[in-house]
Amino acid sequence: MDNHRLILKSNINEGYIKAEDEQGNYSLWDGDGLRFFKAGFPSIPFWYNKKIAFGIAEHNEYVDLSAGKWDRPPSVHLAASNFPVYLSSKSGQGQVLDIGIDGPVTTNGFRVRARLNALGSQFNFNQERRVVAESGTKTFLLFYSNNDYNCNRIIINYTMVHYEKSSYYSGGKLITPNSNAVTRLELRKRNPDGSWSHISNLEGALSGSHEWNITDTADTGILTPGSYGVRLLAANNQTAGRSGDTWAKTQSNNITFFFAGETEAATGEVVWIAVENSQ
Amino acid sequence: MGSTILYNKNTLEILKCQRKPYGSSGMPSFKAICMSARIPEDMISELDICTINESLSTKDAKEKLRLINGEPLPKPFLQIKSNKVDVLKFKIIVEVKNKLESDLFDFVKMSINGVEFSIDLNNGIGNKIIEAEEPDKYIIKCRDDRFFSYPLEVVVVG
């Protein structure tokens, strides 16, 4: 083994340590990190990573790096670890692994997305609610999508919404309540804390005053990918002094929600590696 | 190695188990694990965390662990065995192992090929005779989340 002389310099004012050999190769260690320069290539550093962490995370998990006191947000690399890769219950739909980071990567951590998505999921809803006409206006929830769906577009097709007034006898006369209903289809988005935010009322879909049958289609257009739900509300208006029942119902299989894009079908786990680059 | 468990202080239900990363990080904090479980702000006061030395997923932690006084302990193990009694007739024998002195179990919920039934326990032991309708393969499972167990496959021949 040959002997070589090494020149070691440190500069307290500028805050660096430099080690250089006789050929001009040197390493430099300062607040930006540690890097090595080959002789003759002073502008091409070979950087050494300052911090690294790795582990396994489930879908939606917030990986906590705060105890590591990272100076810079890391670059994060993910790979599938433990996943269902095919669900026979979704055999009619394409299925894809969806792995990624949701939200920002910061020095404190990041949130992992690890799920199996089904493409173009379709759901049918059929619910019936009886609403009682009262003085003034009252809002009733007629139905809602009982889950939130990850998607980027929702198309709602329906063939009929039926309001039926129940007539009754009063003082020997057949009375038909003077009530009708105004419906509103509301699009909501699920927040990270589990609560819902109102996004919009879907125009052209079940909006307005109806007594009998209607047929229509509503299309949200392309949405920001996220978890969405839909609910139909009815406001029941009734003229003072008259009372009675109003049936508000959807008929069999008449409302179809088509959640376009990718819908979460199952979740899994990923291997993650977070590397804090030196620059 | 190690994991942080988030649980409900009132129900002692395990909500989330998050594994400790390797490298420049530490055990997941209370705040981080609440973010992972998407806990609404108004529920946070009902929750607490504890740590274990094992590296477990949420599913595994729910299957294998229970909380007693805020301490994560292994669930009692339910051993399932079977004996042939007669043609098309067999006995399922269950025994609760690793139970604490304070544990009182009167029954255990089971299923055979998806059909649920229960077995009465006496001092942690119980049995039930099953008469199969036809020769077949029968999967016997514990459907009681108070216990950790492995399913048993019984092949009944005519």
Short mmCIF file of C-alpha atoms in Angstrom, two decimals:
data_model
loop_
_atom_site.label_atom_id
_atom_site.label_comp_id
_atom_site.label_asym_id
_atom_site.label_seq_id
_atom_site.Cartn_x
_atom_site.Cartn_y
_atom_site.Cartn_z
CA MET A 1 0.00 0.00 0.00
CA ASP A 2 1.40 3.40 -1.00
CA ASN A 3 1.56 6.22 1.42
CA HIS A 4 -0.24 9.44 0.53
CA ARG A 5 -0.35 12.75 2.23
CA LEU A 6 -3.78 14.13 3.08
CA ILE A 7 -4.38 17.83 3.66
CA LEU A 8 -7.11 18.45 6.15
CA LYS A 9 -8.54 21.97 6.39
CA SER A 10 -11.32 23.33 8.50
CA ASN A 11 -12.80 26.80 8.43
CA ILE A 12 -14.77 27.75 11.50
CA ASN A 13 -16.01 31.03 10.04
CA GLU A 14 -17.35 29.51 6.84
CA GLY A 15 -18.23 26.21 8.58
CA TYR A 16 -16.64 23.48 6.50
CA ILE A 17 -14.11 20.66 6.67
CA LYS A 18 -12.12 19.79 3.60
CA ALA A 19 -9.85 16.76 3.11
CA GLU A 20 -7.66 16.81 -0.02
CA ASP A 21 -5.07 14.39 -1.37
CA GLU A 22 -1.96 15.16 -3.43
CA GLN A 23 -3.79 14.57 -6.73
CA GLY A 24 -6.43 17.16 -5.97
CA ASN A 25 -9.27 14.76 -5.08
CA TYR A 26 -11.12 16.17 -2.11
CA SER A 27 -14.15 15.77 0.08
CA LEU A 28 -16.06 18.70 1.49
CA TRP A 29 -18.34 18.56 4.48
CA ASP A 30 -20.49 21.59 5.34
CA GLY A 31 -24.05 22.53 6.12
CA ASP A 32 -25.16 21.33 2.68
CA GLY A 33 -23.84 17.84 3.36
CA LEU A 34 -20.91 15.65 2.46
CA ARG A 35 -19.66 15.31 -1.12
CA PHE A 36 -16.61 14.15 -2.96
CA PHE A 37 -14.93 15.86 -5.92
CA LYS A 38 -12.62 14.05 -8.30
CA ALA A 39 -9.52 15.97 -9.31
CA GLY A 40 -10.21 18.17 -12.33
CA PHE A 41 -14.02 18.07 -11.89
CA PRO A 42 -14.68 20.75 -9.27
CA SER A 43 -18.27 21.28 -10.37
CA ILE A 44 -19.37 17.63 -10.27
CA PRO A 45 -19.94 16.57 -6.67
CA PHE A 46 -20.71 13.00 -5.61
CA TRP A 47 -23.23 13.63 -2.85
CA TYR A 48 -23.72 11.45 0.19
CA ASN A 49 -27.17 11.27 1.67
CA LYS A 50 -27.66 12.78 5.08
CA LYS A 51 -30.67 10.82 6.33
CA ILE A 52 -32.51 7.74 5.23
CA ALA A 53 -35.51 5.88 6.62
CA PHE A 54 -37.59 3.00 5.38
CA GLY A 55 -40.48 0.85 6.47
CA ILE A 56 -43.85 -0.62 5.58
CA ALA A 57 -47.01 1.50 5.54
CA GLU A 58 -50.68 0.72 5.05
CA HIS A 59 -53.02 2.67 2.81
CA ASN A 60 -53.71 6.17 4.17
CA GLU A 61 -50.94 5.89 6.72
CA TYR A 62 -49.12 9.08 7.64
CA VAL A 63 -45.44 8.15 7.88
CA ASP A 64 -43.99 10.12 10.76
CA LEU A 65 -40.42 11.33 10.26
CA SER A 66 -40.55 14.06 12.89
CA ALA A 67 -38.35 12.20 15.38
CA GLY A 68 -35.55 12.14 12.79
CA LYS A 69 -35.35 15.98 12.70
CA TRP A 70 -34.99 16.09 8.93
CA ASP A 71 -33.67 19.35 7.48
CA ARG A 72 -35.15 18.91 4.01
CA PRO A 73 -38.18 17.04 2.71
CA PRO A 74 -37.05 13.64 1.49
CA SER A 75 -37.51 12.06 -1.87
CA VAL A 76 -39.77 9.07 -1.28
CA HIS A 77 -39.74 5.79 -3.20
CA LEU A 78 -42.57 3.27 -2.94
CA ALA A 79 -43.06 -0.35 -3.97
CA ALA A 80 -45.97 -2.75 -3.49
CA SER A 81 -45.53 -4.97 -0.47
CA ASN A 82 -48.74 -6.74 0.45
CA PHE A 83 -51.67 -6.35 -1.92
CA PRO A 84 -54.72 -8.11 -3.22
CA VAL A 85 -54.10 -8.00 -6.95
CA TYR A 86 -57.41 -9.34 -8.19
CA LEU A 87 -60.91 -9.31 -6.74
CA SER A 88 -63.40 -11.72 -8.26
CA SER A 89 -66.21 -9.49 -7.00
CA LYS A 90 -65.00 -6.86 -9.49
CA SER A 91 -64.44 -9.31 -12.32
CA GLY A 92 -66.29 -7.12 -14.80
CA GLN A 93 -63.95 -4.23 -14.26
CA GLY A 94 -60.32 -3.58 -14.88
CA GLN A 95 -58.26 -3.50 -11.71
CA VAL A 96 -55.10 -1.51 -11.12
CA LEU A 97 -52.70 -0.97 -8.25
CA ASP A 98 -52.65 2.67 -7.21
CA ILE A 99 -49.54 3.52 -5.22
CA GLY A 100 -48.39 7.02 -4.43
CA ILE A 101 -48.12 9.92 -2.02
CA ASP A 102 -51.18 11.97 -1.11
CA GLY A 103 -50.47 15.56 -0.21
CA PRO A 104 -47.10 17.18 0.36
CA VAL A 105 -43.90 15.48 1.48
CA THR A 106 -42.48 17.52 4.35
CA THR A 107 -39.69 17.16 6.87
CA ASN A 108 -42.31 15.76 9.27
CA GLY A 109 -43.59 13.02 7.00
CA PHE A 110 -45.95 12.07 4.20
CA ARG A 111 -49.17 10.16 3.58
CA VAL A 112 -49.09 6.93 1.60
CA ARG A 113 -51.70 5.79 -0.90
CA ALA A 114 -51.80 2.02 -1.42
CA ARG A 115 -54.94 0.61 -2.91
CA LEU A 116 -56.38 -1.64 -5.55
CA ASN A 117 -58.69 0.34 -7.78
CA ALA A 118 -61.51 -0.90 -9.94
CA LEU A 119 -62.17 1.03 -13.12
CA GLY A 120 -65.56 2.51 -13.87
CA SER A 121 -67.62 1.24 -10.95
CA GLN A 122 -71.39 1.37 -11.12
CA PHE A 123 -73.81 1.40 -8.22
CA ASN A 124 -77.57 1.31 -8.09
CA PHE A 125 -79.58 2.90 -5.35
CA ASN A 126 -83.20 2.40 -4.53
CA GLN A 127 -84.64 3.93 -1.41
CA GLU A 128 -88.07 5.03 -0.41
CA ARG A 129 -88.85 7.67 2.17
CA ARG A 130 -92.19 8.88 3.37
CA VAL A 131 -92.23 12.53 4.20
CA VAL A 132 -95.07 14.17 6.08
CA ALA A 133 -96.20 17.54 4.88
CA GLU A 134 -96.10 20.16 7.58
CA SER A 135 -96.54 23.87 7.67
CA GLY A 136 -93.67 25.66 6.10
CA THR A 137 -90.76 23.97 4.43
CA LYS A 138 -88.91 20.98 5.68
CA THR A 139 -85.91 19.30 4.10
CA PHE A 140 -85.70 15.54 3.97
CA LEU A 141 -82.82 13.34 3.02
CA LEU A 142 -84.22 10.97 0.42
CA PHE A 143 -81.14 8.91 -0.23
CA TYR A 144 -77.41 9.11 -0.32
CA SER A 145 -74.53 7.04 -1.54
CA ASN A 146 -73.77 5.18 1.65
CA ASN A 147 -70.07 5.11 0.95
CA ASP A 148 -67.71 7.62 -0.44
CA TYR A 149 -66.04 6.64 -3.67
CA ASN A 150 -62.67 7.59 -4.98
CA CYS A 151 -63.24 8.82 -8.45
CA ASN A 152 -62.79 11.74 -10.79
CA ARG A 153 -66.21 11.85 -12.40
CA ILE A 154 -69.75 10.93 -11.40
CA ILE A 155 -72.55 10.33 -13.86
CA ILE A 156 -76.03 9.88 -12.47
CA ASN A 157 -78.79 8.35 -14.57
CA TYR A 158 -82.29 8.02 -13.27
CA THR A 159 -85.56 7.17 -14.84
CA MET A 160 -88.07 8.40 -12.31
CA VAL A 161 -88.62 10.16 -9.05
CA HIS A 162 -92.15 9.85 -7.87
CA TYR A 163 -94.05 12.07 -5.48
CA GLU A 164 -97.41 10.77 -4.52
CA LYS A 165 -99.87 12.66 -2.40
CA SER A 166 -102.12 10.70 -0.11
CA SER A 167 -105.64 12.11 -0.27
CA TYR A 168 -107.90 11.90 2.73
CA TYR A 169 -111.44 12.69 3.78
CA SER A 170 -112.16 15.65 5.99
CA GLY A 171 -115.69 16.97 6.72
CA GLY A 172 -117.07 14.62 4.07
CA LYS A 173 -114.77 16.02 1.43
CA LEU A 174 -111.83 14.39 -0.27
CA ILE A 175 -108.83 16.55 0.42
CA THR A 176 -105.65 16.39 -1.58
CA PRO A 177 -102.82 18.05 0.30
CA ASN A 178 -101.49 21.07 -1.44
CA SER A 179 -97.91 20.09 -1.11
CA ASN A 180 -95.12 19.45 -3.47
CA ALA A 181 -91.46 18.82 -3.22
CA VAL A 182 -88.36 20.47 -4.51
CA THR A 183 -85.43 18.19 -4.90
CA ARG A 184 -81.76 18.91 -4.83
CA LEU A 185 -78.91 16.61 -5.74
CA GLU A 186 -75.85 17.50 -3.76
CA LEU A 187 -72.26 16.53 -4.43
CA ARG A 188 -70.03 16.21 -1.40
CA LYS A 189 -66.36 15.50 -0.91
CA ARG A 190 -64.86 13.57 1.97
CA ASN A 191 -62.23 15.48 3.96
CA PRO A 192 -59.10 13.91 5.41
CA ASP A 193 -60.63 14.07 8.91
CA GLY A 194 -63.67 12.09 7.80
CA SER A 195 -66.10 15.00 7.61
CA TRP A 196 -67.92 16.07 4.44
CA SER A 197 -67.69 19.29 2.46
CA HIS A 198 -70.46 20.50 0.22
CA ILE A 199 -69.09 20.89 -3.29
CA SER A 200 -72.07 21.81 -5.40
CA ASN A 201 -75.65 21.13 -6.28
CA LEU A 202 -75.71 19.26 -9.53
CA GLU A 203 -77.50 21.39 -12.04
CA GLY A 204 -79.96 19.71 -14.37
CA ALA A 205 -80.37 16.72 -12.15
CA LEU A 206 -83.47 16.42 -10.07
CA SER A 207 -83.38 20.12 -9.44
CA GLY A 208 -86.60 22.08 -9.37
CA SER A 209 -90.12 21.34 -8.33
CA HIS A 210 -91.66 18.04 -9.33
CA GLU A 211 -94.89 16.36 -8.56
CA TRP A 212 -94.63 13.31 -10.72
CA ASN A 213 -92.17 11.64 -12.97
CA ILE A 214 -88.94 12.98 -14.33
CA THR A 215 -86.05 11.54 -16.24
CA ASP A 216 -82.66 13.09 -16.48
CA THR A 217 -78.93 12.67 -16.40
CA ALA A 218 -76.37 14.56 -14.38
CA ASP A 219 -72.68 14.58 -15.12
CA THR A 220 -70.23 16.25 -12.81
CA GLY A 221 -67.59 16.44 -15.49
CA ILE A 222 -63.98 15.85 -14.51
CA LEU A 223 -63.41 16.36 -10.79
CA THR A 224 -60.25 16.59 -8.77
CA PRO A 225 -59.51 12.99 -7.81
CA GLY A 226 -60.84 12.34 -4.34
CA SER A 227 -63.53 10.64 -2.31
CA TYR A 228 -67.01 11.77 -3.24
CA GLY A 229 -70.54 11.02 -2.19
CA VAL A 230 -73.91 12.09 -3.51
CA ARG A 231 -77.14 12.70 -1.68
CA LEU A 232 -80.62 13.68 -2.78
CA LEU A 233 -82.55 16.08 -0.61
CA ALA A 234 -86.18 17.03 -0.90
CA ALA A 235 -87.72 20.18 0.48
CA ASN A 236 -91.40 19.63 1.13
CA ASN A 237 -93.53 22.73 0.80
CA GLN A 238 -97.03 22.81 2.17
CA THR A 239 -99.66 25.47 2.15
CA ALA A 240 -100.65 26.50 5.66
CA GLY A 241 -103.86 24.97 6.95
CA ARG A 242 -103.69 21.82 4.95
CA SER A 243 -101.92 18.74 6.07
CA GLY A 244 -101.32 15.34 4.67
CA ASP A 245 -98.72 12.90 3.60
CA THR A 246 -96.43 13.04 0.64
CA TRP A 247 -94.61 10.00 -0.54
CA ALA A 248 -91.30 10.71 -2.10
CA LYS A 249 -89.77 7.66 -3.57
CA THR A 250 -87.47 6.43 -6.22
CA GLN A 251 -88.60 3.42 -8.16
CA SER A 252 -86.86 0.14 -8.56
CA ASN A 253 -83.29 0.44 -9.78
CA ASN A 254 -84.03 3.77 -11.29
CA ILE A 255 -81.01 5.67 -10.13
CA THR A 256 -77.61 4.61 -11.31
CA PHE A 257 -74.43 6.22 -10.15
CA PHE A 258 -71.51 5.66 -12.43
CA PHE A 259 -68.31 6.56 -10.68
CA ALA A 260 -65.95 7.00 -13.54
CA GLY A 261 -62.24 6.76 -13.21
CA GLU A 262 -60.81 4.58 -10.54
CA THR A 263 -62.71 3.47 -7.48
CA GLU A 264 -61.08 2.01 -4.42
CA ALA A 265 -61.82 -1.72 -4.24
CA ALA A 266 -59.27 -2.85 -1.66
CA THR A 267 -56.24 -1.56 0.16
CA GLY A 268 -52.73 -2.87 0.69
CA GLU A 269 -49.30 -2.05 1.99
CA VAL A 270 -46.20 -0.51 0.47
CA VAL A 271 -42.52 -0.54 1.24
CA TRP A 272 -41.30 3.02 1.43
CA ILE A 273 -37.84 4.52 1.42
CA ALA A 274 -37.31 8.18 2.28
CA VAL A 275 -33.98 9.71 1.35
CA GLU A 276 -32.92 13.18 2.37
CA ASN A 277 -30.78 14.48 -0.39
CA SER A 278 -27.78 16.53 0.56
CA GLN A 279 -28.65 19.48 -1.61
CA MET B 1 -38.89 -3.19 15.53
CA GLY B 2 -41.99 -2.00 17.30
CA SER B 3 -45.35 -0.43 16.63
CA THR B 4 -47.63 2.22 18.07
CA ILE B 5 -51.23 1.23 18.73
CA LEU B 6 -54.06 3.78 18.71
CA TYR B 7 -57.08 2.71 20.73
CA ASN B 8 -60.33 4.01 22.15
CA LYS B 9 -60.03 4.51 25.92
CA ASN B 10 -63.71 3.75 26.49
CA THR B 11 -64.23 0.69 24.30
CA LEU B 12 -60.58 -0.48 24.24
CA GLU B 13 -61.02 -1.06 20.52
CA ILE B 14 -57.79 -1.04 18.52
CA LEU B 15 -58.19 1.52 15.76
CA LYS B 16 -54.78 1.52 14.15
CA CYS B 17 -51.41 -0.12 14.53
CA GLN B 18 -48.53 1.64 12.84
CA ARG B 19 -45.09 0.14 12.52
CA LYS B 20 -41.93 1.97 13.50
CA PRO B 21 -39.79 2.82 10.51
CA TYR B 22 -36.12 1.97 10.34
CA GLY B 23 -33.47 4.68 10.04
CA SER B 24 -33.76 8.38 10.72
CA SER B 25 -37.14 8.34 12.41
CA GLY B 26 -38.83 7.12 15.56
CA MET B 27 -42.02 5.52 16.80
CA PRO B 28 -45.11 7.09 15.19
CA SER B 29 -46.39 9.92 17.38
CA PHE B 30 -49.94 10.27 18.69
CA LYS B 31 -50.59 13.06 16.21
CA ALA B 32 -49.25 11.05 13.27
CA ILE B 33 -51.21 7.92 14.06
CA CYS B 34 -54.40 9.98 14.46
CA MET B 35 -53.70 11.43 11.00
CA SER B 36 -53.19 7.91 9.65
CA ALA B 37 -56.51 6.77 11.09
CA ARG B 38 -58.22 9.99 9.90
CA ILE B 39 -59.59 10.72 13.35
CA PRO B 40 -61.92 13.75 13.55
CA GLU B 41 -60.73 16.49 15.91
CA ASP B 42 -63.60 16.00 18.37
CA MET B 43 -62.79 12.31 18.87
CA ILE B 44 -59.12 12.69 19.70
CA SER B 45 -59.70 13.15 23.46
CA GLU B 46 -61.27 9.67 23.60
CA LEU B 47 -58.14 8.01 22.25
CA ASP B 48 -54.75 7.01 23.55
CA ILE B 49 -51.70 5.16 22.33
CA CYS B 50 -49.48 2.40 23.61
CA THR B 51 -46.47 0.66 22.11
CA ILE B 52 -45.50 -2.94 21.44
CA ASN B 53 -42.18 -4.50 20.53
CA GLU B 54 -43.59 -6.40 17.56
CA SER B 55 -43.98 -4.96 14.09
CA LEU B 56 -47.65 -5.55 13.29
CA SER B 57 -50.15 -4.34 10.73
CA THR B 58 -53.50 -3.02 11.93
CA LYS B 59 -55.21 -6.23 10.82
CA ASP B 60 -52.73 -8.42 12.69
CA ALA B 61 -52.92 -6.28 15.82
CA LYS B 62 -56.72 -6.49 15.84
CA GLU B 63 -56.57 -10.25 15.35
CA LYS B 64 -53.91 -11.04 17.92
CA LEU B 65 -54.04 -8.38 20.64
CA ARG B 66 -56.44 -6.97 23.21
CA LEU B 67 -56.08 -4.07 25.63
CA ILE B 68 -56.39 -4.47 29.37
CA ASN B 69 -55.89 -1.32 31.46
CA GLY B 70 -54.18 0.31 28.51
CA GLU B 71 -51.72 -2.55 28.17
CA PRO B 72 -51.62 -4.58 24.96
CA LEU B 73 -51.76 -8.31 25.70
CA PRO B 74 -52.10 -11.38 23.48
CA LYS B 75 -55.68 -12.50 23.02
CA PRO B 76 -56.46 -15.92 24.48
CA PHE B 77 -55.80 -18.62 21.90
CA LEU B 78 -58.72 -20.82 20.97
CA GLN B 79 -57.54 -24.27 19.98
CA ILE B 80 -59.95 -26.11 17.69
CA LYS B 81 -59.78 -29.89 17.34
CA SER B 82 -62.12 -32.54 16.04
CA ASN B 83 -62.84 -36.24 16.64
CA LYS B 84 -64.82 -38.62 14.52
CA VAL B 85 -67.89 -39.90 16.41
CA ASP B 86 -69.73 -41.91 13.79
CA VAL B 87 -70.38 -42.00 10.05
CA LEU B 88 -71.08 -38.38 9.02
CA LYS B 89 -70.83 -37.36 12.65
CA PHE B 90 -67.91 -35.59 14.34
CA LYS B 91 -67.20 -33.66 17.51
CA ILE B 92 -65.68 -30.18 17.59
CA ILE B 93 -63.61 -29.62 20.71
CA VAL B 94 -62.46 -26.13 21.69
CA GLU B 95 -60.13 -25.05 24.45
CA VAL B 96 -59.16 -21.54 25.50
CA LYS B 97 -55.46 -21.20 26.19
CA ASN B 98 -53.34 -18.34 27.56
CA LYS B 99 -56.29 -16.83 29.39
CA LEU B 100 -55.95 -14.64 32.44
CA GLU B 101 -57.44 -15.53 35.81
CA SER B 102 -59.89 -12.68 35.40
CA ASP B 103 -61.12 -14.00 32.05
CA LEU B 104 -64.60 -15.51 32.16
CA PHE B 105 -65.80 -17.03 28.92
CA ASP B 106 -69.20 -18.74 28.89
CA PHE B 107 -69.39 -19.39 25.18
CA VAL B 108 -67.58 -18.93 21.91
CA LYS B 109 -69.09 -18.01 18.55
CA MET B 110 -68.06 -20.38 15.77
CA SER B 111 -68.94 -21.12 12.17
CA ILE B 112 -68.92 -24.17 9.96
CA ASN B 113 -68.77 -23.45 6.23
CA GLY B 114 -70.05 -19.98 7.01
CA VAL B 115 -73.00 -21.06 9.15
CA GLU B 116 -72.73 -19.60 12.63
CA PHE B 117 -73.30 -21.42 15.91
CA SER B 118 -71.95 -21.21 19.45
CA ILE B 119 -70.31 -23.62 21.85
CA ASP B 120 -70.82 -23.32 25.60
CA LEU B 121 -67.60 -23.20 27.58
CA ASN B 122 -66.98 -24.68 30.97
CA ASN B 123 -63.67 -23.66 32.49
CA GLY B 124 -62.50 -22.67 29.00
CA ILE B 125 -63.38 -26.02 27.39
CA GLY B 126 -66.38 -26.97 25.28
CA ASN B 127 -67.53 -29.28 22.52
CA LYS B 128 -70.32 -29.80 20.03
CA ILE B 129 -71.32 -32.80 17.95
CA ILE B 130 -71.95 -32.00 14.31
CA GLU B 131 -73.91 -34.29 12.03
CA ALA B 132 -72.94 -33.62 8.44
CA GLU B 133 -75.57 -33.94 5.75
CA GLU B 134 -73.16 -35.38 3.25
CA PRO B 135 -69.49 -36.20 2.85
CA ASP B 136 -67.66 -32.98 2.23
CA LYS B 137 -64.90 -30.68 3.38
CA TYR B 138 -65.92 -28.52 6.34
CA ILE B 139 -64.10 -25.39 7.49
CA ILE B 140 -64.55 -24.63 11.18
CA LYS B 141 -63.66 -21.11 12.26
CA CYS B 142 -63.80 -19.07 15.44
CA ARG B 143 -66.07 -16.05 14.83
CA ASP B 144 -65.43 -14.46 18.20
CA ASP B 145 -63.00 -11.55 18.19
CA ARG B 146 -62.22 -12.10 21.87
CA PHE B 147 -59.98 -14.96 20.75
CA PHE B 148 -57.15 -15.57 18.35
CA SER B 149 -57.50 -18.81 16.46
CA TYR B 150 -56.67 -20.77 13.35
CA PRO B 151 -59.41 -22.41 11.25
CA LEU B 152 -59.68 -26.19 11.16
CA GLU B 153 -60.49 -28.22 8.06
CA VAL B 154 -62.44 -31.43 8.60
CA VAL B 155 -62.95 -33.89 5.76
CA VAL B 156 -66.01 -36.06 6.29
CA VAL B 157 -66.14 -39.27 4.30
CA GLY B 158 -69.21 -41.48 3.87
#
